[in-house]
Phi, psi and omega in degrees: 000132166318138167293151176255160196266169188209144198222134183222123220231142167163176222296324173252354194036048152289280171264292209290302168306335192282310164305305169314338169293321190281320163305301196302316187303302168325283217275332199212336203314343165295322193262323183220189179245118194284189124215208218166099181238125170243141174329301186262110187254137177308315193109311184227187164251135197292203169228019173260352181298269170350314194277329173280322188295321173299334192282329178258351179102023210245132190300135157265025192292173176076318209309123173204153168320133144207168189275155170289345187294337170316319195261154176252104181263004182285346198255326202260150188263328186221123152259095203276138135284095184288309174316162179285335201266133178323155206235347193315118165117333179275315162295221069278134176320136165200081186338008185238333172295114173264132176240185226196114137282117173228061181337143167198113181319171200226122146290010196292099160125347180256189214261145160347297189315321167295335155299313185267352164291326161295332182278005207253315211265310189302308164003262147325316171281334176311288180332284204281352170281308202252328179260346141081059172255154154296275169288047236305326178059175167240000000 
């Protein structure tokens, strides 16, 4: 039986999402299948993104910028939105699609530290949604 996929959405898929792909893949990837999409996508990845993840051992392999106009969202059983920002218009309504808001601020453009708080906070949620940990650790 397939894994069910999980989408993880925010604004440029630079930093945030891309980590929640990368994590998710590390921390659970036996249980679920990650991908990753931004409203806006940047194009590229940021390299402090590459660099907080490295810090923890955690592979970026696969990993690219990309738009949600990209995804076939009928394939995700869950979609998480890390941005603040609605998704209205963007998603199409579909009762079998779970979305899921969890805002996390975005480093895009601040220093590591502001990075790793963020890989720190996406963590923790990767932990307590898909893998169903108390204490995430590293």
């Amino acid at each position: 039986m397939p894994k069910p996929k999980v989408l993880f959405i925010c604004l440029g898929n630079s930093c945030r999402s891309i980590m929640a792909e990368a994590l998710a893949r590390h921390r659970c990837g036996d249980r679920w299948e990650p991908a990753s999409a931004g409203i806006n996508p940047l194009g590229f990845v940021a390299p402090e993104t590459f660099k907080v993840l490295a810090e923890m051992g955690v592979s970026p392999a696969g990993v690219y910028s990309k738009s949600l106009s990209e995804i076939d969202l009928r394939e995700y059983r869950l979609v998480i939105n890390l941005s603040s920002h609605s998704l209205q218009g963007l998603i199409p309504p579909d009762d079998a699609l779970n979305l899921l808001p969890r805002p996390v601020p975005d480093p895009y453009g601040c220093g590591l530290e502001v990075y790793r708080r963020s890989r720190d906070a996406i963590l923790q949620l990767i932990s307590r949604e898909l893998c169903q940990e108390e204490d995430p650790g590293p």
